[in-house]
C-alpha positions as a Python dict, from the first residue, in 0.01 Angstrom:
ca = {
    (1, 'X'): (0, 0, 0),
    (2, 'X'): (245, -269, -157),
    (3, 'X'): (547, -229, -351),
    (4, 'X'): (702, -476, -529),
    (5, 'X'): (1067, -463, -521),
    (6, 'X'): (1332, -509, -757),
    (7, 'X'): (1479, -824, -727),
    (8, 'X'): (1860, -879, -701),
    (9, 'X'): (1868, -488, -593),
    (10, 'X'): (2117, -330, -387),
    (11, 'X'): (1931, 15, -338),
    (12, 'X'): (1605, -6, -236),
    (13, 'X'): (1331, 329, -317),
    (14, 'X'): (1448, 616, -189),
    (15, 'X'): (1169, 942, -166),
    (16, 'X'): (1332, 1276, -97),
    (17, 'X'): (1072, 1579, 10),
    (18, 'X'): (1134, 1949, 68),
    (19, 'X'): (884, 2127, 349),
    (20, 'X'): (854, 2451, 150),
    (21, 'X'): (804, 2513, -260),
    (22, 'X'): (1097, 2553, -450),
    (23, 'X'): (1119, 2875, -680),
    (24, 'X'): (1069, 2717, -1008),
    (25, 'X'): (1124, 2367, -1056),
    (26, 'X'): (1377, 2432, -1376),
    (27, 'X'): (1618, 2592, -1148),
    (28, 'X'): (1714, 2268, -1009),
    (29, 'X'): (1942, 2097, -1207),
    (30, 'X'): (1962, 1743, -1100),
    (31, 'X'): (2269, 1465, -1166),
    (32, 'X'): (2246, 1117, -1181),
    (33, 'X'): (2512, 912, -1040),
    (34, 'X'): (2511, 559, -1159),
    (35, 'X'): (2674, 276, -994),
    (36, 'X'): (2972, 122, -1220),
    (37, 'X'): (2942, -225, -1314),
    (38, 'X'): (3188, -480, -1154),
    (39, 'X'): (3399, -694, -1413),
    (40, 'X'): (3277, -985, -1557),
    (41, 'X'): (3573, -1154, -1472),
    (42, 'X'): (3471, -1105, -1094),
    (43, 'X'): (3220, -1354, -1102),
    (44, 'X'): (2968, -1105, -987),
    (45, 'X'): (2587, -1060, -1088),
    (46, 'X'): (2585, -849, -1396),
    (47, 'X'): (2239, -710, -1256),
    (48, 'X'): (2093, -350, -1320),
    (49, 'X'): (2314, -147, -1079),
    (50, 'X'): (2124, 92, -892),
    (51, 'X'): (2070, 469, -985),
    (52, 'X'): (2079, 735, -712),
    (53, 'X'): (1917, 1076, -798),
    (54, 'X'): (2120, 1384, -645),
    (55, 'X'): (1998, 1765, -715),
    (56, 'X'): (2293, 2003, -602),
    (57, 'X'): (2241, 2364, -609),
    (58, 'X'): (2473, 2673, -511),
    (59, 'X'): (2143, 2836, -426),
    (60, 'X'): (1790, 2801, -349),
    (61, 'X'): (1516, 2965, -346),
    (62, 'X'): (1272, 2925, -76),
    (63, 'X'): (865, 3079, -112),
    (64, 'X'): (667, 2928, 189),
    (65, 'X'): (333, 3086, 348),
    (66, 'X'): (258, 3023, 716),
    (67, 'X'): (-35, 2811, 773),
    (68, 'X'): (-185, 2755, 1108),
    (69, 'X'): (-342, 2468, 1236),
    (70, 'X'): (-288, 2334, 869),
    (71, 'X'): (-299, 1956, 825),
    (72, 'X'): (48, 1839, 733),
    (73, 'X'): (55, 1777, 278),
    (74, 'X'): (370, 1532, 358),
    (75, 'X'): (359, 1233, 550),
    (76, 'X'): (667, 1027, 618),
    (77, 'X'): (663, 661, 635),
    (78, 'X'): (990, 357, 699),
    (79, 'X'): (951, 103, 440),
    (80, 'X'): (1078, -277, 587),
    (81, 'X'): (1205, -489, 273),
    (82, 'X'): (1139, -845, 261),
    (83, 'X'): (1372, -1042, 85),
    (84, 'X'): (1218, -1322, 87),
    (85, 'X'): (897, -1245, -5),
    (86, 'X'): (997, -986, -242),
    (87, 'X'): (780, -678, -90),
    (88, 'X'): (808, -375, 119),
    (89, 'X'): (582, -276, 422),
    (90, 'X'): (554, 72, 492),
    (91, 'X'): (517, 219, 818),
    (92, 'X'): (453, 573, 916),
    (93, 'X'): (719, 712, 1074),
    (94, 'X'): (708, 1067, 1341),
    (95, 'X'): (854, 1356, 1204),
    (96, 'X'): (1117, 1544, 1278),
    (97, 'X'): (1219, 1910, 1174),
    (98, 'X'): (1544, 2041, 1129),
    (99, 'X'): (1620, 2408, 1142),
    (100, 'X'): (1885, 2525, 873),
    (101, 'X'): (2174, 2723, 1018),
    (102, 'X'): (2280, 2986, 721),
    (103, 'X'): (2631, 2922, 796),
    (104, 'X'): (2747, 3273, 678),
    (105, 'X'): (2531, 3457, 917),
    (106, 'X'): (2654, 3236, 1170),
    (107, 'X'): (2742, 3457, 1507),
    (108, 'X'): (2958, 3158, 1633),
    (109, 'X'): (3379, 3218, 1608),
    (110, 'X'): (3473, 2856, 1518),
    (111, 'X'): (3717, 2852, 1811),
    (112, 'X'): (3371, 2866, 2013),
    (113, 'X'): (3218, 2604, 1752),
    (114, 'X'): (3569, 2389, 1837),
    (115, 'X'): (3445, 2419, 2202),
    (116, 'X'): (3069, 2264, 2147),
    (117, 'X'): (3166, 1967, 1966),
    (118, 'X'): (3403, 1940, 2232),
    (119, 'X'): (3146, 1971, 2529),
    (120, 'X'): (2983, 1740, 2294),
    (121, 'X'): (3197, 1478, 2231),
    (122, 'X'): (3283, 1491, 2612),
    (123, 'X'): (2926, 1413, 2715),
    (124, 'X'): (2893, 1131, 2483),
    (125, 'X'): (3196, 980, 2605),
    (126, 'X'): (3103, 989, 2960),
    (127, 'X'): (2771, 833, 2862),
    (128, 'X'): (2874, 576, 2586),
    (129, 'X'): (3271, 529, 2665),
    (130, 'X'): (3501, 297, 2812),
    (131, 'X'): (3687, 324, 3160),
    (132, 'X'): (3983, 471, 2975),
    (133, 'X'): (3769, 739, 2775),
    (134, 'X'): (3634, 842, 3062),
    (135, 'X'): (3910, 858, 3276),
    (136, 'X'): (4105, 1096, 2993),
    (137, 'X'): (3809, 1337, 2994),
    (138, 'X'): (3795, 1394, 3356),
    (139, 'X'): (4239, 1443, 3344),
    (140, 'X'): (4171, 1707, 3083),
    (141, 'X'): (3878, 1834, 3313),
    (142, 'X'): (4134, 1893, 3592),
    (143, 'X'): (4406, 2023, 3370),
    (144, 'X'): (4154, 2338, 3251),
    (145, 'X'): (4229, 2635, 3320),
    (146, 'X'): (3963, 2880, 3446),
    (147, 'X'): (4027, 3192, 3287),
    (148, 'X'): (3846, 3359, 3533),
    (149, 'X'): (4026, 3237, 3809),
    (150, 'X'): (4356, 3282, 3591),
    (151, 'X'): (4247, 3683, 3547),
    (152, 'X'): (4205, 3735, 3982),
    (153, 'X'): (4546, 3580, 4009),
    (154, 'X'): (4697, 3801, 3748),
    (155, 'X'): (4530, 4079, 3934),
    (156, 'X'): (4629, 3961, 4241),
    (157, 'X'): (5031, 3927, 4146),
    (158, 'X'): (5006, 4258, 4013),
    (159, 'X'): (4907, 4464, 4298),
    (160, 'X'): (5161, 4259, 4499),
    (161, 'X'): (5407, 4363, 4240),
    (162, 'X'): (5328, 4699, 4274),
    (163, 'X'): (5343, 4694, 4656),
    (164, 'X'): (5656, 4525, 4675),
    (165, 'X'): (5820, 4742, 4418),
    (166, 'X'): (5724, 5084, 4597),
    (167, 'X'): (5961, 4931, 4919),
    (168, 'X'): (6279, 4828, 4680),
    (169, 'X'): (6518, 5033, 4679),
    (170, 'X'): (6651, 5201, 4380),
    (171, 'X'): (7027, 5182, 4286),
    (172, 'X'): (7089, 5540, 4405),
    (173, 'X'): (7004, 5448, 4786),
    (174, 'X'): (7175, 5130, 4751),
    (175, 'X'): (7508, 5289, 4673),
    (176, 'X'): (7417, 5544, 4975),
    (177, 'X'): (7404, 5313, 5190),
    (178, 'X'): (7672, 5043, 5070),
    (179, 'X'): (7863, 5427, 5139),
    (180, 'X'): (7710, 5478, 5480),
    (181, 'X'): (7823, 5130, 5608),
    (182, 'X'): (8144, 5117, 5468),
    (183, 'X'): (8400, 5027, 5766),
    (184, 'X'): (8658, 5285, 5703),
    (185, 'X'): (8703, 5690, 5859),
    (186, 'X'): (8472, 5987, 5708),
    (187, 'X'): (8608, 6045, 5329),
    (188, 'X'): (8496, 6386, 5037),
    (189, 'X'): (8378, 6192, 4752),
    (190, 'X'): (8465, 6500, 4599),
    (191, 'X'): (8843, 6529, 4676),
    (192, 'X'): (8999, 6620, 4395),
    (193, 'X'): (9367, 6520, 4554),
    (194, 'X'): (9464, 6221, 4797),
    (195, 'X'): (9530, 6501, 5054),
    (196, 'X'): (9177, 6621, 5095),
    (197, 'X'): (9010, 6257, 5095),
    (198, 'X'): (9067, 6136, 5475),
    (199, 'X'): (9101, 6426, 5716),
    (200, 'X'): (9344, 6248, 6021),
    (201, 'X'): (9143, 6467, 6311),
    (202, 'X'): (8827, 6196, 6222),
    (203, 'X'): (9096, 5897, 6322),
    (204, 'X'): (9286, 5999, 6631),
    (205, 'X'): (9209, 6372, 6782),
    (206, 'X'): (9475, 6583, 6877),
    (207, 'X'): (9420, 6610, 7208),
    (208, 'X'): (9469, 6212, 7185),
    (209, 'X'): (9778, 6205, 6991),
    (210, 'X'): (9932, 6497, 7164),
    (211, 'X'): (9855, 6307, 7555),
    (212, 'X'): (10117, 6068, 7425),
    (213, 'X'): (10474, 6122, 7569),
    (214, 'X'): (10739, 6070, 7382),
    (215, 'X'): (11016, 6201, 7549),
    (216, 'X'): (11190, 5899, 7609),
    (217, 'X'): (11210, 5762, 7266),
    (218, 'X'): (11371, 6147, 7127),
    (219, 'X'): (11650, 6046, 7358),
    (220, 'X'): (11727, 5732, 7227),
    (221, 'X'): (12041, 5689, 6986),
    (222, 'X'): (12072, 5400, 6857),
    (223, 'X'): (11819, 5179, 6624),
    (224, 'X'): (11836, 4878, 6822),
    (225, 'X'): (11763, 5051, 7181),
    (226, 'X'): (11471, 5201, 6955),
    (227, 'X'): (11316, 4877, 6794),
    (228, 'X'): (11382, 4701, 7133),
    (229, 'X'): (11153, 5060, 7320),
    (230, 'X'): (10913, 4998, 7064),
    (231, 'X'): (10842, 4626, 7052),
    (232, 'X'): (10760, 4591, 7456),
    (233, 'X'): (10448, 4828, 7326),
    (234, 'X'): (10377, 4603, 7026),
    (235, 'X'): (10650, 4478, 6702),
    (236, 'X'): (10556, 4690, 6380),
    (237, 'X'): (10850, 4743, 6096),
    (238, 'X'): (10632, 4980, 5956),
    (239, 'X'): (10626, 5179, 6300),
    (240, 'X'): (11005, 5168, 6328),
    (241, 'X'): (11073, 5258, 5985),
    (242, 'X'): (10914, 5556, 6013),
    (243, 'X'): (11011, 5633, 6377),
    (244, 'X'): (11381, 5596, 6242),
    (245, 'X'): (11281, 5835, 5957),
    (246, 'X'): (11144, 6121, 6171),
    (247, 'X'): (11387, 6117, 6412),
    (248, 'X'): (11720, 6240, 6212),
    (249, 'X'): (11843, 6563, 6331),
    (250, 'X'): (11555, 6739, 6524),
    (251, 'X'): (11254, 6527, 6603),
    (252, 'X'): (10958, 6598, 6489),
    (253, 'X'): (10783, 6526, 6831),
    (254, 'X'): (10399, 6593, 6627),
    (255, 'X'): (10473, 6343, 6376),
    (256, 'X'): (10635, 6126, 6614),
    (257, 'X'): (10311, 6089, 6823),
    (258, 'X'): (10081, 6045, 6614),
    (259, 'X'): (10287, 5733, 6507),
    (260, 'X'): (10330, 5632, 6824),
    (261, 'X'): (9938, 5635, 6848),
    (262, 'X'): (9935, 5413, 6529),
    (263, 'X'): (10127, 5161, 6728),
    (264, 'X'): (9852, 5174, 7036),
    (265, 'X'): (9608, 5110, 6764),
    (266, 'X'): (9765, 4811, 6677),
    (267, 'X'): (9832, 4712, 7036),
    (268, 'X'): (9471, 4747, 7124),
    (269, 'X'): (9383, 4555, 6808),
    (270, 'X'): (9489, 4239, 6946),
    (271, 'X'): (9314, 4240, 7259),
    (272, 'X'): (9047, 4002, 7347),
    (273, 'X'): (8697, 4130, 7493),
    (274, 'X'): (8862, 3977, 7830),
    (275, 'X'): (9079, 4241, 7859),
    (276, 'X'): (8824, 4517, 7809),
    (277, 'X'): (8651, 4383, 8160),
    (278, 'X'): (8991, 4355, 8362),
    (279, 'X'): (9011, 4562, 8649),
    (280, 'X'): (9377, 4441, 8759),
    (281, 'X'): (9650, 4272, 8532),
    (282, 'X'): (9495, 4390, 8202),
    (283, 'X'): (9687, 4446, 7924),
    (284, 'X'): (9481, 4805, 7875),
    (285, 'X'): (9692, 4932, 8113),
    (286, 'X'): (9998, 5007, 7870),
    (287, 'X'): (9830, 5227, 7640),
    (288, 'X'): (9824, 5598, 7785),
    (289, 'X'): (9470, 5608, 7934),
    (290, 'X'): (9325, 5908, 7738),
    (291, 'X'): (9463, 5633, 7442),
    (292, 'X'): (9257, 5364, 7584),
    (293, 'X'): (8942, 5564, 7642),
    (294, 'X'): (8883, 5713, 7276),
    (295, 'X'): (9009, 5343, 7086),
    (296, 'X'): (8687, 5204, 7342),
    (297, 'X'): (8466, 5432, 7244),
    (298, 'X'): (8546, 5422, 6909),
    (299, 'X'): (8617, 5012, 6814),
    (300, 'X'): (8355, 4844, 7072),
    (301, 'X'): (8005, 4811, 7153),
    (302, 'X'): (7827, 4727, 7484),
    (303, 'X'): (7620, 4390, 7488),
    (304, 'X'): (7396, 4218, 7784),
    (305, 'X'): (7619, 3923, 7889),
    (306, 'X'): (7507, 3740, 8224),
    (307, 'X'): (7257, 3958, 8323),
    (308, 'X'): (7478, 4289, 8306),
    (309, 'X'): (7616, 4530, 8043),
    (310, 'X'): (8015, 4498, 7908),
    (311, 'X'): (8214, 4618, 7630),
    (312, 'X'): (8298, 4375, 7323),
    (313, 'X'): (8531, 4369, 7049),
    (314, 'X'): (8354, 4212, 6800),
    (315, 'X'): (8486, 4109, 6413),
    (316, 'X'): (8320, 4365, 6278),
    (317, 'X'): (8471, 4651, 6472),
    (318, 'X'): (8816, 4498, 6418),
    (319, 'X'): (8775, 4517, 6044),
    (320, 'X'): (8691, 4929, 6096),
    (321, 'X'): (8999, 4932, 6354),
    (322, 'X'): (9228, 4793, 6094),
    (323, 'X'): (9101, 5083, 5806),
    (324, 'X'): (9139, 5310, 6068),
    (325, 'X'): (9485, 5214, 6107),
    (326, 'X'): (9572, 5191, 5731),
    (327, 'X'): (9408, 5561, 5680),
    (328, 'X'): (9676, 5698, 5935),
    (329, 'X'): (9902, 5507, 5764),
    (330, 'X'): (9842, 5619, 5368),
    (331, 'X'): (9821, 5993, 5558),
    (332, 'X'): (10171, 5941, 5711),
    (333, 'X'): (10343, 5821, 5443),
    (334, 'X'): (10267, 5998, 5158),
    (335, 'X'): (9935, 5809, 5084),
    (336, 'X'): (10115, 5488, 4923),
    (337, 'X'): (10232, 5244, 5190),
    (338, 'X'): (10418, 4941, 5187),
    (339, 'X'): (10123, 4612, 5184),
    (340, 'X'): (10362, 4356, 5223),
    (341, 'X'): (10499, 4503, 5577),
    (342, 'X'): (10175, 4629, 5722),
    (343, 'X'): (10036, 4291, 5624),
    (344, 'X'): (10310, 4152, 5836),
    (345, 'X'): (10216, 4418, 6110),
    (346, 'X'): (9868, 4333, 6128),
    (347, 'X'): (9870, 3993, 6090),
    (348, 'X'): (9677, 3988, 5740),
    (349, 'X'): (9754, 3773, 5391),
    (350, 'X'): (9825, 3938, 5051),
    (351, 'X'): (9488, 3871, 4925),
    (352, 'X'): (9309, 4026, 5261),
    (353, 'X'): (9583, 4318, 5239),
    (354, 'X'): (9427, 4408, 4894),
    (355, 'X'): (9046, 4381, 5026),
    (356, 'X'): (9137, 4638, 5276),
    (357, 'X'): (9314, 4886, 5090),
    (358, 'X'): (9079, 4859, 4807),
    (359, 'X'): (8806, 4945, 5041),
    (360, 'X'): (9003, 5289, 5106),
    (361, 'X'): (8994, 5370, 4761),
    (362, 'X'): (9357, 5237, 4642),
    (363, 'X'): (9500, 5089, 4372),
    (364, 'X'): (9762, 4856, 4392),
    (365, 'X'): (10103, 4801, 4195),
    (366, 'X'): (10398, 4608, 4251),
    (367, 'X'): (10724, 4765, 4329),
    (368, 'X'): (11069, 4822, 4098),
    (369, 'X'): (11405, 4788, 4185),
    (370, 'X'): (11487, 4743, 4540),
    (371, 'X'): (11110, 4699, 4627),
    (372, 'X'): (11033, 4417, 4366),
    (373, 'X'): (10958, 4182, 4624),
    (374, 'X'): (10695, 4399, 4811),
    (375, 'X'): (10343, 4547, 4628),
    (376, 'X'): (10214, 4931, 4725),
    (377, 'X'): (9877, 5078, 4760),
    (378, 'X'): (9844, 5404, 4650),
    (379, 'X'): (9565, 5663, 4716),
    (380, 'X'): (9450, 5875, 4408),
    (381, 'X'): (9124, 6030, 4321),
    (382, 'X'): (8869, 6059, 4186),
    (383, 'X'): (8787, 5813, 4442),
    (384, 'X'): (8680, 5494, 4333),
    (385, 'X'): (8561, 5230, 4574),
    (386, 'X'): (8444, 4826, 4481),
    (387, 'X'): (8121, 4807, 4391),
    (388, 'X'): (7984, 4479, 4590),
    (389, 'X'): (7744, 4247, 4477),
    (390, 'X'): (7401, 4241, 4588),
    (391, 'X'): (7366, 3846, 4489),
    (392, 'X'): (7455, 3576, 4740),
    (393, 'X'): (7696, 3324, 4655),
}
């Protein structure tokens, strides 16, 4: 079969089929769309421009029968235009069917149709692309994440979370035991006056206060014979001052050892672990020795050290010694004490003064009149202690 073409023609035949009856032939409404002419003033052939034949239809409807074994009524062949010989040879061609898709019964979520033309796309690029294609499909290969693999870690961190989080402790046993460790003498959270907060028997004993003799200082006269007695034990302006004050008219010999023992306390807190081992020559030897046994027992701690046990003083037990010895202090003398001179005492800076005192549930204030140049610590209650910070700096 021969077809003569149209000469000068842009748009060769074109046959269009369907595979099953249409439902009335008047139902489709076809369009033509004709090619414009170009301009004359183009210089182009002013030929007949070629007419395409388009039938468009919101819906169809499709009758078909099934026929087995049924020789095929349509049979689709290429036709190959010669130019220059003006004809077309047709060939016949295999055919191919195509399944319609009715897109709105469509089961697919279009973020899973998104995925296939991706998979798609991918496969042709690894097949057809260049070294740079490729390249950028296996980086976003790597950069996927497995969802599945995402979900067992999630699980995973979870039940560690919910391990971990059964051990922490809640903010109730943290203050406990911020409490618990607190370097400072046995204190009623409940006290409802400074009196009933520290109870004096938890820092020195009275049998260990009342060991101490102090007959030779109630027979002293004058101050200076007094401060001079009381330095060769240890210098303390806060010890004299209220020696001095307790000693007008009758002595009060309770009051006056139990300051005395405030004074070994401060004595024994600047002793070296050296002189905890001496035998002979140690500087132990000037506190009274039922003094000397209870402030061992009490500030240090036994270590190995060469191969055998001895009693330490380490920092940490010298910070408790030195509440200890402010305690006694705030119960002594009317629980507000003078910072500026027991820092002096004890060897300890304004701001370190504070940090102590504060600790023991004081508030600080700066003296009037004759005290300007000195600042006071003063018990009160409710007690309130510093809250420290659980974060590192």
């Amino acid at each position: 079969m021969k077809f003569k073409a149209i000469k000068r023609s842009e748009n060769p035949p074109f046959c269009a089929s369907f595979a099953d009856e249409l439902n009335g032939l008047n139902n489709a409404h076809f369009h033509s769309f004709v090619q414009a002419l170009p301009p004359a003033s183009s210089g182009l052939p002013q030929g007949n421009a070629g007419r395409i034949v388009v039938a468009g239809l919101d819906r169809v409807e499709v009758r078909a029968e099934t026929q087995e074994a049924a020789p095929p009524l349509v049979k689709y062949v290429v036709g190959v235009v010669d130019k220059s010989k003006g004809t077309i040879k047709f060939c016949q061609a295999p055919q191919i069917l195509f399944k319609t898709i009715v897109k709105s019964r469509s089961q697919f979520k279009p973020s899973q149709l998104g995925a296939k033309s991706t998979l798609a796309r991918n496969a042709l690029g690894e097949t057809f692309g260049t070294i740079k294609r490729k390249q950028a499909i296996k980086a976003t290969e790597r950069n996927k994440v497995k969802m599945d693999s995402l979900m067992d870690a999630e699980q995973v961190i979870k039940n560690a979370i919910d391990d971990t989080s059964a051990l922490v402790p809640t903010l109730e046993d943290l203050k406990e035991e911020q409490e618990a460790n607190r370097l400072i003498p046995p204190f009623n959270m409940a006290a409802t006056s400074p009196a009933d907060v520290y109870d004096l028997e938890s820092i020195m004993s009275h049998s260990d206060y009342t060991s101490i003799d102090v007959s030779k200082l109630t027979q002293i006269k004058f101050k200076e014979d007094l401060q001079q007695e009381l330095n060769s034990v240890f210098p303390s302006n806060w010890v004299l001052v209220q020696t001095v004050g307790c000693m007008g008219g009758k002595a009060d010999i309770t009051r006056l050892q139990q300051i005395m023992y405030i004074l070994y306390m401060m004595k024994f807190l600047s002793f070296r672990d050296s002189a905890l081992s001496k035998k002979k020559g140690s500087p132990m030897s000037d506190l009274p020795p039922q003094v000397a046994g209870s402030l061992i027992e009490m500030f240090t701690v036994e270590q190995l050290s060469r191969g055998r046990m001895q009693r330490v003083f380490p920092d940490r037990m010298k910070d408790k010694l030195k509440s200890y010895i402010l305690a006694a202090c705030l119960i002594l003398d009317g629980f507000r004490i003078d910072m500026t001179m027991l820092g002096r005492d004890l060897g300890l800076t304004g701001p370190k003064m504070s940090t102590y005192c504060r600790e023991l549930g004081c508030v600080t204030d700066a003296g009037k009149g004759a005290d300007k140049d000195s600042r006071f610590a003063v018990l009160k209650t409710p007690l309130k202690f510093p809250v420290k910070s659980l974060v590192r700096r």
